[in-house]
């Protein structure tokens, strides 16, 4: 399951003091938990992949919005989060 792998990666990010990776993985794990509560069952791998895709799409939309507004620092933060999310998506 992807969520179990995410839990391990959170621990590794904490040890490495990688703040961006840590916050992104925590956000993703939280999104898994919210989806689990909504569906009232443990998530399948396909459902977990759908959550990752949804979060990645939100990051892409935010990047465009920030670039349009001229907030390049926020767009860069979202791009860093998107890069981490894409590690879990198929090519």
Short mmCIF file of N, CA and C in Angstrom, two decimals:
data_model
loop_
_atom_site.label_atom_id
_atom_site.label_comp_id
_atom_site.label_asym_id
_atom_site.label_seq_id
_atom_site.Cartn_x
_atom_site.Cartn_y
_atom_site.Cartn_z
N UNK A 1 0.84 -1.19 0.00
CA UNK A 1 0.00 0.00 0.00
C UNK A 1 0.88 1.25 0.00
N UNK A 2 0.44 2.22 -0.69
CA UNK A 2 1.19 3.47 -0.80
C UNK A 2 1.23 4.20 0.53
N UNK A 3 0.13 4.16 1.29
CA UNK A 3 0.07 4.90 2.55
C UNK A 3 1.10 4.38 3.55
N UNK A 4 1.36 3.08 3.55
CA UNK A 4 2.38 2.53 4.44
C UNK A 4 3.77 3.03 4.04
N UNK A 5 4.01 3.10 2.73
CA UNK A 5 5.27 3.63 2.23
C UNK A 5 5.42 5.11 2.60
N UNK A 6 4.33 5.85 2.53
CA UNK A 6 4.34 7.28 2.88
C UNK A 6 4.72 7.44 4.35
N UNK A 7 4.19 6.58 5.22
CA UNK A 7 4.52 6.66 6.64
C UNK A 7 6.02 6.49 6.86
N UNK A 8 6.62 5.54 6.19
CA UNK A 8 8.06 5.32 6.30
C UNK A 8 8.83 6.53 5.79
N UNK A 9 8.37 7.08 4.68
CA UNK A 9 9.04 8.24 4.09
C UNK A 9 8.94 9.47 4.99
N UNK A 10 7.85 9.59 5.74
CA UNK A 10 7.71 10.70 6.69
C UNK A 10 8.80 10.60 7.75
N UNK A 11 9.02 9.40 8.26
CA UNK A 11 10.08 9.20 9.24
C UNK A 11 11.45 9.54 8.69
N UNK A 12 11.70 9.14 7.45
CA UNK A 12 12.99 9.44 6.82
C UNK A 12 13.16 10.94 6.59
N UNK A 13 12.08 11.61 6.20
CA UNK A 13 12.15 13.06 5.98
C UNK A 13 12.39 13.79 7.29
N UNK A 14 11.82 13.28 8.38
CA UNK A 14 12.05 13.89 9.69
C UNK A 14 13.52 13.76 10.08
N UNK A 15 14.09 12.58 9.86
CA UNK A 15 15.49 12.35 10.19
C UNK A 15 16.42 13.21 9.33
N UNK A 16 16.04 13.42 8.08
CA UNK A 16 16.87 14.20 7.15
C UNK A 16 16.64 15.70 7.29
N UNK A 17 15.68 16.10 8.11
CA UNK A 17 15.33 17.52 8.29
C UNK A 17 14.95 18.18 6.96
N UNK A 18 14.22 17.44 6.13
CA UNK A 18 13.75 17.93 4.84
C UNK A 18 12.33 18.46 5.03
N UNK A 19 12.21 19.75 5.29
CA UNK A 19 10.93 20.35 5.66
C UNK A 19 9.89 20.27 4.54
N UNK A 20 10.31 20.51 3.31
CA UNK A 20 9.35 20.50 2.19
C UNK A 20 8.81 19.09 1.98
N UNK A 21 9.69 18.10 1.95
CA UNK A 21 9.26 16.72 1.77
C UNK A 21 8.37 16.28 2.93
N UNK A 22 8.75 16.66 4.14
CA UNK A 22 7.98 16.28 5.32
C UNK A 22 6.57 16.86 5.26
N UNK A 23 6.45 18.13 4.97
CA UNK A 23 5.12 18.74 4.94
C UNK A 23 4.27 18.18 3.80
N UNK A 24 4.90 17.90 2.66
CA UNK A 24 4.16 17.34 1.53
C UNK A 24 3.66 15.94 1.84
N UNK A 25 4.53 15.11 2.43
CA UNK A 25 4.12 13.75 2.75
C UNK A 25 3.06 13.72 3.84
N UNK A 26 3.17 14.62 4.81
CA UNK A 26 2.14 14.70 5.85
C UNK A 26 0.81 15.11 5.25
N UNK A 27 0.85 16.07 4.32
CA UNK A 27 -0.37 16.51 3.65
C UNK A 27 -0.99 15.35 2.89
N UNK A 28 -0.17 14.57 2.20
CA UNK A 28 -0.67 13.45 1.43
C UNK A 28 -1.25 12.37 2.33
N UNK A 29 -0.59 12.08 3.43
CA UNK A 29 -1.08 11.08 4.37
C UNK A 29 -2.42 11.54 4.97
N UNK A 30 -2.52 12.83 5.25
CA UNK A 30 -3.77 13.38 5.76
C UNK A 30 -4.89 13.26 4.72
N UNK A 31 -4.55 13.51 3.45
CA UNK A 31 -5.54 13.37 2.38
C UNK A 31 -6.02 11.92 2.28
N UNK A 32 -5.10 10.98 2.46
CA UNK A 32 -5.50 9.56 2.47
C UNK A 32 -6.49 9.30 3.60
N UNK A 33 -6.20 9.83 4.78
CA UNK A 33 -7.08 9.61 5.92
C UNK A 33 -8.46 10.23 5.71
N UNK A 34 -8.51 11.45 5.14
CA UNK A 34 -9.81 12.07 4.86
C UNK A 34 -10.61 11.24 3.86
N UNK A 35 -9.94 10.73 2.84
CA UNK A 35 -10.62 9.91 1.85
C UNK A 35 -11.11 8.59 2.49
N UNK A 36 -10.30 8.04 3.37
CA UNK A 36 -10.68 6.81 4.07
C UNK A 36 -11.93 7.04 4.91
N UNK A 37 -12.00 8.19 5.57
CA UNK A 37 -13.17 8.52 6.38
C UNK A 37 -14.40 8.72 5.49
N UNK A 38 -14.22 9.41 4.35
CA UNK A 38 -15.34 9.64 3.44
C UNK A 38 -15.89 8.34 2.87
N UNK A 39 -15.00 7.42 2.51
CA UNK A 39 -15.44 6.17 1.88
C UNK A 39 -15.82 5.10 2.90
N UNK A 40 -15.43 5.31 4.15
CA UNK A 40 -15.76 4.38 5.24
C UNK A 40 -15.18 2.98 5.04
N UNK A 41 -14.00 2.91 4.42
CA UNK A 41 -13.25 1.66 4.30
C UNK A 41 -11.80 1.99 3.99
N UNK A 42 -10.92 0.99 4.21
CA UNK A 42 -9.52 1.19 3.88
C UNK A 42 -9.39 1.40 2.37
N UNK A 43 -8.47 2.27 1.99
CA UNK A 43 -8.32 2.60 0.58
C UNK A 43 -7.59 1.49 -0.17
N UNK A 44 -8.03 1.26 -1.39
CA UNK A 44 -7.29 0.37 -2.27
C UNK A 44 -6.15 1.17 -2.89
N UNK A 45 -5.25 0.48 -3.55
CA UNK A 45 -4.13 1.18 -4.18
C UNK A 45 -4.63 2.12 -5.28
N UNK A 46 -5.69 1.75 -5.98
CA UNK A 46 -6.25 2.61 -7.03
C UNK A 46 -6.84 3.88 -6.42
N UNK A 47 -7.50 3.74 -5.28
CA UNK A 47 -8.08 4.90 -4.61
C UNK A 47 -6.97 5.81 -4.07
N UNK A 48 -5.89 5.21 -3.57
CA UNK A 48 -4.77 6.03 -3.11
C UNK A 48 -4.13 6.78 -4.28
N UNK A 49 -4.02 6.11 -5.42
CA UNK A 49 -3.46 6.75 -6.61
C UNK A 49 -4.36 7.91 -7.06
N UNK A 50 -5.67 7.75 -6.94
CA UNK A 50 -6.60 8.82 -7.29
C UNK A 50 -6.40 10.03 -6.38
N UNK A 51 -6.15 9.79 -5.10
CA UNK A 51 -5.90 10.88 -4.16
C UNK A 51 -4.62 11.62 -4.55
N UNK A 52 -3.58 10.87 -4.90
CA UNK A 52 -2.31 11.50 -5.29
C UNK A 52 -2.51 12.34 -6.55
N UNK A 53 -3.25 11.81 -7.52
CA UNK A 53 -3.52 12.55 -8.75
C UNK A 53 -4.30 13.83 -8.46
N UNK A 54 -5.27 13.75 -7.56
CA UNK A 54 -6.06 14.92 -7.19
C UNK A 54 -5.18 15.99 -6.55
N UNK A 55 -4.31 15.57 -5.65
CA UNK A 55 -3.41 16.52 -4.98
C UNK A 55 -2.43 17.13 -5.99
N UNK A 56 -1.93 16.33 -6.92
CA UNK A 56 -1.02 16.84 -7.94
C UNK A 56 -1.72 17.87 -8.83
N UNK A 57 -2.98 17.59 -9.17
CA UNK A 57 -3.75 18.55 -9.99
C UNK A 57 -3.94 19.86 -9.24
N UNK A 58 -4.20 19.77 -7.94
CA UNK A 58 -4.35 20.99 -7.14
C UNK A 58 -3.07 21.81 -7.17
N UNK A 59 -1.92 21.12 -7.10
CA UNK A 59 -0.64 21.83 -7.13
C UNK A 59 -0.43 22.51 -8.49
N UNK A 60 -0.77 21.81 -9.58
CA UNK A 60 -0.62 22.40 -10.92
C UNK A 60 -1.50 23.64 -11.06
N UNK A 61 -2.74 23.55 -10.58
CA UNK A 61 -3.65 24.69 -10.65
C UNK A 61 -3.13 25.86 -9.81
N UNK A 62 -2.58 25.55 -8.64
CA UNK A 62 -2.04 26.60 -7.77
C UNK A 62 -0.83 27.27 -8.40
N UNK A 63 0.01 26.48 -9.06
CA UNK A 63 1.19 27.05 -9.72
C UNK A 63 0.76 28.06 -10.77
N UNK A 64 -0.22 27.70 -11.58
CA UNK A 64 -0.70 28.62 -12.62
C UNK A 64 -1.30 29.88 -11.99
N UNK A 65 -2.07 29.72 -10.94
CA UNK A 65 -2.70 30.87 -10.28
C UNK A 65 -1.64 31.79 -9.69
N UNK A 66 -0.63 31.22 -9.03
CA UNK A 66 0.42 32.04 -8.44
C UNK A 66 1.25 32.75 -9.50
N UNK A 67 1.53 32.06 -10.60
CA UNK A 67 2.30 32.69 -11.67
C UNK A 67 1.51 33.86 -12.27
N UNK A 68 0.20 33.65 -12.44
CA UNK A 68 -0.65 34.72 -12.97
C UNK A 68 -0.67 35.92 -12.03
N UNK A 69 -0.67 35.63 -10.73
CA UNK A 69 -0.71 36.71 -9.74
C UNK A 69 0.68 37.32 -9.49
N UNK A 70 1.72 36.70 -10.04
CA UNK A 70 3.06 37.23 -9.86
C UNK A 70 3.74 36.80 -8.57
N UNK A 71 3.24 35.77 -7.93
CA UNK A 71 3.83 35.26 -6.69
C UNK A 71 4.75 34.09 -7.02
N UNK A 72 5.94 34.39 -7.50
CA UNK A 72 6.84 33.32 -7.93
C UNK A 72 7.34 32.47 -6.76
N UNK A 73 7.49 33.07 -5.58
CA UNK A 73 7.96 32.28 -4.44
C UNK A 73 6.95 31.20 -4.05
N UNK A 74 5.67 31.53 -4.08
CA UNK A 74 4.63 30.54 -3.77
C UNK A 74 4.53 29.50 -4.88
N UNK A 75 4.72 29.95 -6.13
CA UNK A 75 4.68 29.02 -7.26
C UNK A 75 5.82 28.02 -7.15
N UNK A 76 6.99 28.47 -6.71
CA UNK A 76 8.14 27.57 -6.55
C UNK A 76 7.88 26.55 -5.45
N UNK A 77 7.25 26.98 -4.37
CA UNK A 77 6.92 26.06 -3.27
C UNK A 77 5.96 24.98 -3.76
N UNK A 78 4.94 25.38 -4.50
CA UNK A 78 3.98 24.42 -5.05
C UNK A 78 4.67 23.48 -6.04
N UNK A 79 5.60 24.00 -6.83
CA UNK A 79 6.32 23.16 -7.79
C UNK A 79 7.17 22.11 -7.07
N UNK A 80 7.77 22.49 -5.94
CA UNK A 80 8.55 21.53 -5.16
C UNK A 80 7.65 20.43 -4.61
N UNK A 81 6.47 20.81 -4.14
CA UNK A 81 5.52 19.81 -3.65
C UNK A 81 5.05 18.90 -4.78
N UNK A 82 4.81 19.48 -5.94
CA UNK A 82 4.37 18.69 -7.10
C UNK A 82 5.44 17.68 -7.49
N UNK A 83 6.70 18.07 -7.44
CA UNK A 83 7.79 17.15 -7.78
C UNK A 83 7.80 15.95 -6.84
N UNK A 84 7.53 16.19 -5.58
CA UNK A 84 7.49 15.09 -4.61
C UNK A 84 6.29 14.19 -4.88
N UNK A 85 5.15 14.77 -5.19
CA UNK A 85 3.95 13.97 -5.50
C UNK A 85 4.15 13.14 -6.76
N UNK A 86 4.86 13.68 -7.73
CA UNK A 86 5.05 12.97 -8.98
C UNK A 86 5.93 11.73 -8.82
N UNK A 87 6.69 11.65 -7.73
CA UNK A 87 7.47 10.45 -7.46
C UNK A 87 6.56 9.24 -7.25
N UNK A 88 5.33 9.46 -6.84
CA UNK A 88 4.39 8.38 -6.56
C UNK A 88 3.43 8.13 -7.71
N UNK A 89 3.51 8.94 -8.76
CA UNK A 89 2.64 8.76 -9.91
C UNK A 89 3.36 7.99 -11.01
N UNK A 90 2.61 7.22 -11.80
CA UNK A 90 3.25 6.56 -12.95
C UNK A 90 3.68 7.61 -13.98
N UNK A 91 4.71 7.29 -14.76
CA UNK A 91 5.18 8.28 -15.75
C UNK A 91 4.17 8.58 -16.83
#
